[in-house]
Amino acid sequence: MSQEGIAILILIGSFLLMVILRFQISYAVALASLFTLLYLKLPLTTICQQMVKGISSYSLMAVPFFITMGVLMGSGGISERLIALANALVGWMRGGLAMVNVVDSFFFGGISGSAAADTASLGSILIPIMVDQGYDREFSTALTIASSVEGLLVPPSHNMVIYSMAAGGVSVGSLFLAGYLPGALLAGSLMVTVYIITLRRNYPKGDKFNLLHMFKEIARSFWALAAILIVVVGVVAGYFTATESAAIAVIYSLLVSIFIYKGTTWRGVWKALNECVDTLSIVLILISTSSIFGYLLTHLHVPQHAASSLVGITDNPIVLALLINLILLFLGCIMDMAPIILIAVPILLPIANSIGIDPIQFGIIVVLNCGIGLLTPPVGAVLFIGSAVGKVSIERLAKAMIPFYIAMIGTLLLVTFIPEISLWLPSLFMK
Amino acid sequence: MPKIFETIDKFKPIYDKTYAFILFICKILLVADILITSMAVAGRFIPFIPDPAWSEEVVLSLMAYMAVLSAALAIRRDAHIRMTAFDRYLPKKLIVTLDILADIAVLALGVVMITVGWRYAVRIGSRGFYVSMPNLPRFWMYFPVPVAGVAMVIFELESLYNHIKTVFSMKGGKA
């Protein structure tokens, strides 16, 4: 075996071994890189260079800011307002409250950008109400966690910013716009699934549609939804970069939460910052250490080797696209979202490009795959949060998820094979 | 359980205070990042608000410090992402043994980051300066790496101690 082959084996083999041995992934990537550097007799200062380089990206600053914005808005009492808005919009349908659950995640997820926050925040309010109205507990919980994935696609999503970095600087504005239609498609497919189940189980209808009430709720939620507008319009129109818009959105969220919604106080904000630091403590170091790993992947030509190996199996683009999805889904089942994006994207993106998948579309595919992974055993974090919030065992919850898994996989296939779903909006606004 | 654990346990309040202090610093760094970035944006549109040239470099450096310090906090909370999918199928003793192995490896990584990081930061620091602040050596740009090492070592030592203590308590339980 060549020196490069052995180095790749050390890099990927030791990393996988350490992951299996329950090492923290942030440090497993750094250790695997350290072993490889030692084997290749490369200077260990590469660790310092790459760690600092990994974290010294101005675009990356959007990640902590978006997380802070979501936490501030969440603690500022927007959940109830958004539920009321969704109720006014779709509560009148058959299975109205279930529809509210789906639509609400579209709004709330857009603000929080986190499936876990969506499940914990909306689930704790909506699941008990749904159960009181006669919906099965398993169904209510499964729907809550399935719809939470919308938030990963609907902008502003900090995972899109991480993908942008991992993909070598894909436009964050384009990624934001690209997420809207797939997010809406996912919501639509979940609503169709809900409707079918609702008819079979005869779940109740909500109150009659009232136009005046709807406008009233839009007005009540306006200040929360405007945060999304500031970010998306600001970035797309070129007024701000993603990072700048995120910082402005944090200040805006702070003012709305304290002075308009009066859902929190300055003391509450200071406390809420603990939650931001808790989340950032996991994400940022991972980005930093993954940078060394990414450098070595490139140095050892791993993406090219992976591409030629995969193309060696088949050169049919449809089969290759399905294979990429399978790999991402498998990784999603055993790993968390950020490490998959940071580690797998540099390897899989060149393969996706070679079969004509645009980097923007690939970003949506990766995020959706990872989102589905968050809901699958054995490590799906959102599945566990849903199980705790909904008080349903993992086994019963996974069983209730089956129709929603089908809907989500259907959406994933549409997003994979119809590029326009992701690329139409960016092509319209980002010229 | 050996008496030495009782002696070492007396250090726990110091660790609690260190944790609270680092958390406080991280929150200050995050707030500073948000304020400086917002000020720079506002400065572009509002004439009397400054838009300093140093904002981007300072914000990035502050974030680097926040990233490495907060990562050490996550060690204490055992919050770093790891594969725990098969934990329920593994014997508790094996899990603790694997935790100790991981602690030792991360501790070693911390030591490498301290030594290599410090040498690199000093070398680079003597050669270059921040682009927007010609008086500030680039030492501060690379200093987060040894800082990360120190913070990792501090909290990994506690984690290692806790895991060793668990092994002894398991043995005690059996006896």
PDB file of C-alpha atoms in Angstrom, chain A residues 23-232:
ATOM      1  CA  PHE A  23     -14.728   9.339  22.041  1.00  0.00           C
ATOM      2  CA  GLN A  24     -16.136  12.867  21.733  1.00  0.00           C
ATOM      3  CA  ILE A  25     -16.389  13.435  17.962  1.00  0.00           C
ATOM      4  CA  SER A  26     -14.850  16.943  18.199  1.00  0.00           C
ATOM      5  CA  TYR A  27     -11.703  15.491  19.701  1.00  0.00           C
ATOM      6  CA  ALA A  28     -11.743  12.236  17.714  1.00  0.00           C
ATOM      7  CA  VAL A  29     -11.307  14.230  14.483  1.00  0.00           C
ATOM      8  CA  ALA A  30      -8.410  16.167  16.035  1.00  0.00           C
ATOM      9  CA  LEU A  31      -6.732  13.003  17.352  1.00  0.00           C
ATOM     10  CA  ALA A  32      -7.131  11.156  14.034  1.00  0.00           C
ATOM     11  CA  SER A  33      -5.593  14.172  12.299  1.00  0.00           C
ATOM     12  CA  LEU A  34      -2.760  14.249  14.844  1.00  0.00           C
ATOM     13  CA  PHE A  35      -1.932  10.558  14.201  1.00  0.00           C
ATOM     14  CA  THR A  36      -1.950  11.191  10.444  1.00  0.00           C
ATOM     15  CA  LEU A  37       0.285  14.252  10.746  1.00  0.00           C
ATOM     16  CA  LEU A  38       2.741  12.226  12.836  1.00  0.00           C
ATOM     17  CA  TYR A  39       2.737   9.402  10.265  1.00  0.00           C
ATOM     18  CA  LEU A  40       3.237  11.783   7.348  1.00  0.00           C
ATOM     19  CA  LYS A  41       5.926  13.650   9.326  1.00  0.00           C
ATOM     20  CA  LEU A  42       4.094  16.909   8.641  1.00  0.00           C
ATOM     21  CA  PRO A  43       4.592  19.764  11.139  1.00  0.00           C
ATOM     22  CA  LEU A  44       2.205  19.600  14.090  1.00  0.00           C
ATOM     23  CA  THR A  45       1.768  23.365  13.791  1.00  0.00           C
ATOM     24  CA  THR A  46      -0.731  22.461  11.061  1.00  0.00           C
ATOM     25  CA  ILE A  47      -3.104  21.802  13.961  1.00  0.00           C
ATOM     26  CA  CYS A  48      -2.824  25.410  15.128  1.00  0.00           C
ATOM     27  CA  GLN A  49      -3.032  26.870  11.641  1.00  0.00           C
ATOM     28  CA  GLN A  50      -6.082  24.863  10.651  1.00  0.00           C
ATOM     29  CA  MET A  51      -7.919  25.198  13.970  1.00  0.00           C
ATOM     30  CA  VAL A  52      -7.612  28.979  13.871  1.00  0.00           C
ATOM     31  CA  LYS A  53      -8.386  29.066  10.148  1.00  0.00           C
ATOM     32  CA  GLY A  54     -11.471  26.926  10.690  1.00  0.00           C
ATOM     33  CA  ILE A  55     -12.911  29.275  13.244  1.00  0.00           C
ATOM     34  CA  SER A  56     -11.695  32.529  11.637  1.00  0.00           C
ATOM     35  CA  SER A  57     -14.443  32.835   9.103  1.00  0.00           C
ATOM     36  CA  TYR A  58     -16.652  35.876   9.202  1.00  0.00           C
ATOM     37  CA  SER A  59     -19.539  33.896   7.636  1.00  0.00           C
ATOM     38  CA  LEU A  60     -19.268  31.407  10.478  1.00  0.00           C
ATOM     39  CA  MET A  61     -20.150  34.163  12.940  1.00  0.00           C
ATOM     40  CA  ALA A  62     -23.718  33.846  11.669  1.00  0.00           C
ATOM     41  CA  VAL A  63     -23.983  30.488  13.464  1.00  0.00           C
ATOM     42  CA  PRO A  64     -23.701  31.818  17.056  1.00  0.00           C
ATOM     43  CA  PHE A  65     -25.843  34.814  16.166  1.00  0.00           C
ATOM     44  CA  PHE A  66     -28.673  32.750  14.661  1.00  0.00           C
ATOM     45  CA  ILE A  67     -28.576  30.391  17.640  1.00  0.00           C
ATOM     46  CA  THR A  68     -28.773  33.389  19.997  1.00  0.00           C
ATOM     47  CA  MET A  69     -31.658  34.880  18.010  1.00  0.00           C
ATOM     48  CA  GLY A  70     -33.597  31.602  18.245  1.00  0.00           C
ATOM     49  CA  VAL A  71     -32.996  31.290  21.985  1.00  0.00           C
ATOM     50  CA  LEU A  72     -34.004  34.911  22.655  1.00  0.00           C
ATOM     51  CA  MET A  73     -37.166  34.632  20.592  1.00  0.00           C
ATOM     52  CA  GLY A  74     -37.989  31.298  22.224  1.00  0.00           C
ATOM     53  CA  SER A  75     -37.621  32.741  25.704  1.00  0.00           C
ATOM     54  CA  GLY A  76     -39.541  35.848  24.676  1.00  0.00           C
ATOM     55  CA  GLY A  77     -42.906  34.107  24.310  1.00  0.00           C
ATOM     56  CA  ILE A  78     -43.365  33.766  20.568  1.00  0.00           C
ATOM     57  CA  SER A  79     -44.413  30.084  20.663  1.00  0.00           C
ATOM     58  CA  GLU A  80     -47.985  30.807  21.775  1.00  0.00           C
ATOM     59  CA  ARG A  81     -48.407  33.600  19.228  1.00  0.00           C
ATOM     60  CA  LEU A  82     -47.209  31.434  16.354  1.00  0.00           C
ATOM     61  CA  ILE A  83     -49.498  28.569  17.402  1.00  0.00           C
ATOM     62  CA  ALA A  84     -52.439  31.001  17.426  1.00  0.00           C
ATOM     63  CA  LEU A  85     -51.444  32.232  13.963  1.00  0.00           C
ATOM     64  CA  ALA A  86     -51.175  28.705  12.562  1.00  0.00           C
ATOM     65  CA  ASN A  87     -54.544  27.880  14.149  1.00  0.00           C
ATOM     66  CA  ALA A  88     -56.162  30.848  12.407  1.00  0.00           C
ATOM     67  CA  LEU A  89     -54.634  29.779   9.080  1.00  0.00           C
ATOM     68  CA  VAL A  90     -55.278  26.030   9.001  1.00  0.00           C
ATOM     69  CA  GLY A  91     -57.099  25.108  12.225  1.00  0.00           C
ATOM     70  CA  TRP A  92     -60.445  24.935  10.382  1.00  0.00           C
ATOM     71  CA  MET A  93     -59.345  21.895   8.304  1.00  0.00           C
ATOM     72  CA  ARG A  94     -60.079  18.295   9.234  1.00  0.00           C
ATOM     73  CA  GLY A  95     -57.389  17.323  11.689  1.00  0.00           C
ATOM     74  CA  GLY A  96     -57.019  21.083  12.256  1.00  0.00           C
ATOM     75  CA  LEU A  97     -54.755  20.931  15.281  1.00  0.00           C
ATOM     76  CA  ALA A  98     -52.449  18.466  13.543  1.00  0.00           C
ATOM     77  CA  MET A  99     -52.281  20.847  10.563  1.00  0.00           C
ATOM     78  CA  VAL A 100     -51.502  23.670  13.007  1.00  0.00           C
ATOM     79  CA  ASN A 101     -48.593  21.591  14.281  1.00  0.00           C
ATOM     80  CA  VAL A 102     -47.135  21.330  10.760  1.00  0.00           C
ATOM     81  CA  VAL A 103     -47.650  24.975   9.775  1.00  0.00           C
ATOM     82  CA  ASP A 104     -46.407  26.261  13.115  1.00  0.00           C
ATOM     83  CA  SER A 105     -43.104  24.428  12.676  1.00  0.00           C
ATOM     84  CA  PHE A 106     -42.675  26.225   9.357  1.00  0.00           C
ATOM     85  CA  PHE A 107     -42.828  29.592  11.161  1.00  0.00           C
ATOM     86  CA  PHE A 108     -41.139  28.664  14.430  1.00  0.00           C
ATOM     87  CA  GLY A 109     -38.452  26.552  12.785  1.00  0.00           C
ATOM     88  CA  GLY A 110     -37.640  29.501  10.579  1.00  0.00           C
ATOM     89  CA  ILE A 111     -36.899  31.552  13.650  1.00  0.00           C
ATOM     90  CA  SER A 112     -35.156  28.951  15.817  1.00  0.00           C
ATOM     91  CA  GLY A 113     -33.440  26.995  12.995  1.00  0.00           C
ATOM     92  CA  SER A 114     -33.335  24.019  15.323  1.00  0.00           C
ATOM     93  CA  ALA A 115     -35.435  20.861  15.153  1.00  0.00           C
ATOM     94  CA  ALA A 116     -34.664  20.139  18.802  1.00  0.00           C
ATOM     95  CA  ALA A 117     -35.827  23.607  19.939  1.00  0.00           C
ATOM     96  CA  ASP A 118     -38.948  23.268  17.801  1.00  0.00           C
ATOM     97  CA  THR A 119     -39.829  19.894  19.320  1.00  0.00           C
ATOM     98  CA  ALA A 120     -39.134  20.970  22.880  1.00  0.00           C
ATOM     99  CA  SER A 121     -40.878  24.328  22.610  1.00  0.00           C
ATOM    100  CA  LEU A 122     -43.915  23.575  20.437  1.00  0.00           C
ATOM    101  CA  GLY A 123     -44.252  19.949  21.497  1.00  0.00           C
ATOM    102  CA  SER A 124     -44.660  20.817  25.150  1.00  0.00           C
ATOM    103  CA  ILE A 125     -47.587  23.110  24.243  1.00  0.00           C
ATOM    104  CA  LEU A 126     -49.206  21.292  21.309  1.00  0.00           C
ATOM    105  CA  ILE A 127     -48.973  17.609  22.264  1.00  0.00           C
ATOM    106  CA  PRO A 128     -51.079  17.918  25.462  1.00  0.00           C
ATOM    107  CA  ILE A 129     -53.714  20.003  23.605  1.00  0.00           C
ATOM    108  CA  MET A 130     -53.846  17.456  20.760  1.00  0.00           C
ATOM    109  CA  VAL A 131     -54.213  14.576  23.218  1.00  0.00           C
ATOM    110  CA  ASP A 132     -57.029  16.452  25.021  1.00  0.00           C
ATOM    111  CA  GLN A 133     -58.846  16.865  21.707  1.00  0.00           C
ATOM    112  CA  GLY A 134     -58.750  13.125  20.990  1.00  0.00           C
ATOM    113  CA  TYR A 135     -55.579  12.655  18.938  1.00  0.00           C
ATOM    114  CA  ASP A 136     -53.386   9.629  19.806  1.00  0.00           C
ATOM    115  CA  ARG A 137     -50.376  10.552  21.908  1.00  0.00           C
ATOM    116  CA  GLU A 138     -48.045   8.600  19.570  1.00  0.00           C
ATOM    117  CA  PHE A 139     -49.456  10.331  16.484  1.00  0.00           C
ATOM    118  CA  SER A 140     -49.208  13.789  18.080  1.00  0.00           C
ATOM    119  CA  THR A 141     -45.616  13.238  19.155  1.00  0.00           C
ATOM    120  CA  ALA A 142     -44.550  11.669  15.856  1.00  0.00           C
ATOM    121  CA  LEU A 143     -46.071  14.569  13.921  1.00  0.00           C
ATOM    122  CA  THR A 144     -44.368  17.123  16.182  1.00  0.00           C
ATOM    123  CA  ILE A 145     -40.915  15.678  15.593  1.00  0.00           C
ATOM    124  CA  ALA A 146     -41.488  15.066  11.866  1.00  0.00           C
ATOM    125  CA  SER A 147     -42.591  18.657  11.277  1.00  0.00           C
ATOM    126  CA  SER A 148     -39.630  19.992  13.272  1.00  0.00           C
ATOM    127  CA  VAL A 149     -37.359  19.153  10.322  1.00  0.00           C
ATOM    128  CA  GLU A 150     -39.008  21.995   8.370  1.00  0.00           C
ATOM    129  CA  GLY A 151     -37.056  24.403  10.568  1.00  0.00           C
ATOM    130  CA  LEU A 152     -33.759  23.064   9.244  1.00  0.00           C
ATOM    131  CA  LEU A 153     -34.756  23.980   5.692  1.00  0.00           C
ATOM    132  CA  VAL A 154     -36.667  27.212   6.222  1.00  0.00           C
ATOM    133  CA  PRO A 155     -34.296  30.176   6.534  1.00  0.00           C
ATOM    134  CA  PRO A 156     -32.481  31.419   8.456  1.00  0.00           C
ATOM    135  CA  SER A 157     -30.946  28.055   9.276  1.00  0.00           C
ATOM    136  CA  HIS A 158     -27.514  27.998  10.915  1.00  0.00           C
ATOM    137  CA  ASN A 159     -26.925  24.523   9.460  1.00  0.00           C
ATOM    138  CA  MET A 160     -27.009  26.113   6.013  1.00  0.00           C
ATOM    139  CA  VAL A 161     -24.208  28.426   7.145  1.00  0.00           C
ATOM    140  CA  ILE A 162     -22.166  25.431   8.323  1.00  0.00           C
ATOM    141  CA  TYR A 163     -22.834  23.697   4.992  1.00  0.00           C
ATOM    142  CA  SER A 164     -21.773  26.833   3.133  1.00  0.00           C
ATOM    143  CA  MET A 165     -18.411  26.668   4.926  1.00  0.00           C
ATOM    144  CA  ALA A 166     -17.956  22.932   4.424  1.00  0.00           C
ATOM    145  CA  ALA A 167     -18.769  23.300   0.728  1.00  0.00           C
ATOM    146  CA  GLY A 168     -16.082  25.930   0.285  1.00  0.00           C
ATOM    147  CA  GLY A 169     -18.131  29.123   0.445  1.00  0.00           C
ATOM    148  CA  VAL A 170     -21.429  28.479  -1.319  1.00  0.00           C
ATOM    149  CA  SER A 171     -23.634  31.614  -1.171  1.00  0.00           C
ATOM    150  CA  VAL A 172     -25.559  31.654   2.109  1.00  0.00           C
ATOM    151  CA  GLY A 173     -28.234  33.899   0.553  1.00  0.00           C
ATOM    152  CA  SER A 174     -28.840  31.334  -2.208  1.00  0.00           C
ATOM    153  CA  LEU A 175     -28.992  28.523   0.344  1.00  0.00           C
ATOM    154  CA  PHE A 176     -31.536  30.481   2.388  1.00  0.00           C
ATOM    155  CA  LEU A 177     -33.763  30.989  -0.643  1.00  0.00           C
ATOM    156  CA  ALA A 178     -33.246  27.393  -1.775  1.00  0.00           C
ATOM    157  CA  GLY A 179     -34.664  26.119   1.517  1.00  0.00           C
ATOM    158  CA  TYR A 180     -38.121  27.703   1.189  1.00  0.00           C
ATOM    159  CA  LEU A 181     -39.741  25.449  -1.433  1.00  0.00           C
ATOM    160  CA  PRO A 182     -38.325  22.157  -0.060  1.00  0.00           C
ATOM    161  CA  GLY A 183     -39.486  23.300   3.400  1.00  0.00           C
ATOM    162  CA  ALA A 184     -42.954  24.031   2.023  1.00  0.00           C
ATOM    163  CA  LEU A 185     -42.948  20.742   0.105  1.00  0.00           C
ATOM    164  CA  LEU A 186     -42.085  18.861   3.272  1.00  0.00           C
ATOM    165  CA  ALA A 187     -44.876  20.682   5.124  1.00  0.00           C
ATOM    166  CA  GLY A 188     -47.270  19.845   2.267  1.00  0.00           C
ATOM    167  CA  SER A 189     -46.361  16.157   2.242  1.00  0.00           C
ATOM    168  CA  LEU A 190     -46.801  15.980   6.028  1.00  0.00           C
ATOM    169  CA  MET A 191     -50.182  17.703   5.755  1.00  0.00           C
ATOM    170  CA  VAL A 192     -51.341  15.203   3.118  1.00  0.00           C
ATOM    171  CA  THR A 193     -50.210  12.350   5.392  1.00  0.00           C
ATOM    172  CA  VAL A 194     -52.024  13.961   8.332  1.00  0.00           C
ATOM    173  CA  TYR A 195     -55.177  14.346   6.243  1.00  0.00           C
ATOM    174  CA  ILE A 196     -55.195  10.661   5.233  1.00  0.00           C
ATOM    175  CA  ILE A 197     -54.609   9.506   8.829  1.00  0.00           C
ATOM    176  CA  THR A 198     -57.200  11.977  10.103  1.00  0.00           C
ATOM    177  CA  LEU A 199     -59.876  10.617   7.772  1.00  0.00           C
ATOM    178  CA  ARG A 200     -59.125   7.045   8.826  1.00  0.00           C
ATOM    179  CA  ARG A 201     -59.121   7.791  12.539  1.00  0.00           C
ATOM    180  CA  ASN A 202     -61.843  10.431  12.407  1.00  0.00           C
ATOM    181  CA  TYR A 203     -59.839  13.116  14.190  1.00  0.00           C
ATOM    182  CA  PRO A 204     -61.755  16.346  14.944  1.00  0.00           C
ATOM    183  CA  LYS A 205     -62.096  19.548  12.914  1.00  0.00           C
ATOM    184  CA  GLY A 206     -61.151  22.902  14.419  1.00  0.00           C
ATOM    185  CA  ASP A 207     -63.154  26.144  14.564  1.00  0.00           C
ATOM    186  CA  LYS A 208     -64.557  27.693  11.387  1.00  0.00           C
ATOM    187  CA  PHE A 209     -62.271  29.883   9.299  1.00  0.00           C
ATOM    188  CA  ASN A 210     -62.490  33.551  10.214  1.00  0.00           C
ATOM    189  CA  LEU A 211     -60.705  36.092   8.031  1.00  0.00           C
ATOM    190  CA  LEU A 212     -60.795  38.832  10.659  1.00  0.00           C
ATOM    191  CA  HIS A 213     -59.359  36.521  13.289  1.00  0.00           C
ATOM    192  CA  MET A 214     -56.597  35.487  10.891  1.00  0.00           C
ATOM    193  CA  PHE A 215     -55.544  39.115  10.278  1.00  0.00           C
ATOM    194  CA  LYS A 216     -55.620  39.724  14.025  1.00  0.00           C
ATOM    195  CA  GLU A 217     -53.249  36.807  14.623  1.00  0.00           C
ATOM    196  CA  ILE A 218     -50.965  37.913  11.784  1.00  0.00           C
ATOM    197  CA  ALA A 219     -50.759  41.319  13.476  1.00  0.00           C
ATOM    198  CA  ARG A 220     -49.983  39.687  16.854  1.00  0.00           C
ATOM    199  CA  SER A 221     -47.194  37.559  15.316  1.00  0.00           C
ATOM    200  CA  PHE A 222     -45.900  40.287  13.023  1.00  0.00           C
ATOM    201  CA  TRP A 223     -42.967  41.323  15.200  1.00  0.00           C
ATOM    202  CA  ALA A 224     -41.696  37.738  15.487  1.00  0.00           C
ATOM    203  CA  LEU A 225     -42.041  37.010  11.777  1.00  0.00           C
ATOM    204  CA  ALA A 226     -40.352  40.293  10.918  1.00  0.00           C
ATOM    205  CA  ALA A 227     -37.100  38.861  12.321  1.00  0.00           C
ATOM    206  CA  ILE A 228     -37.087  36.356   9.460  1.00  0.00           C
ATOM    207  CA  LEU A 229     -37.854  39.131   6.987  1.00  0.00           C
ATOM    208  CA  ILE A 230     -34.928  41.219   8.268  1.00  0.00           C
ATOM    209  CA  VAL A 231     -32.531  38.329   7.728  1.00  0.00           C
ATOM    210  CA  VAL A 232     -33.816  36.959   4.433  1.00  0.00           C
TER     211      VAL A 232
END
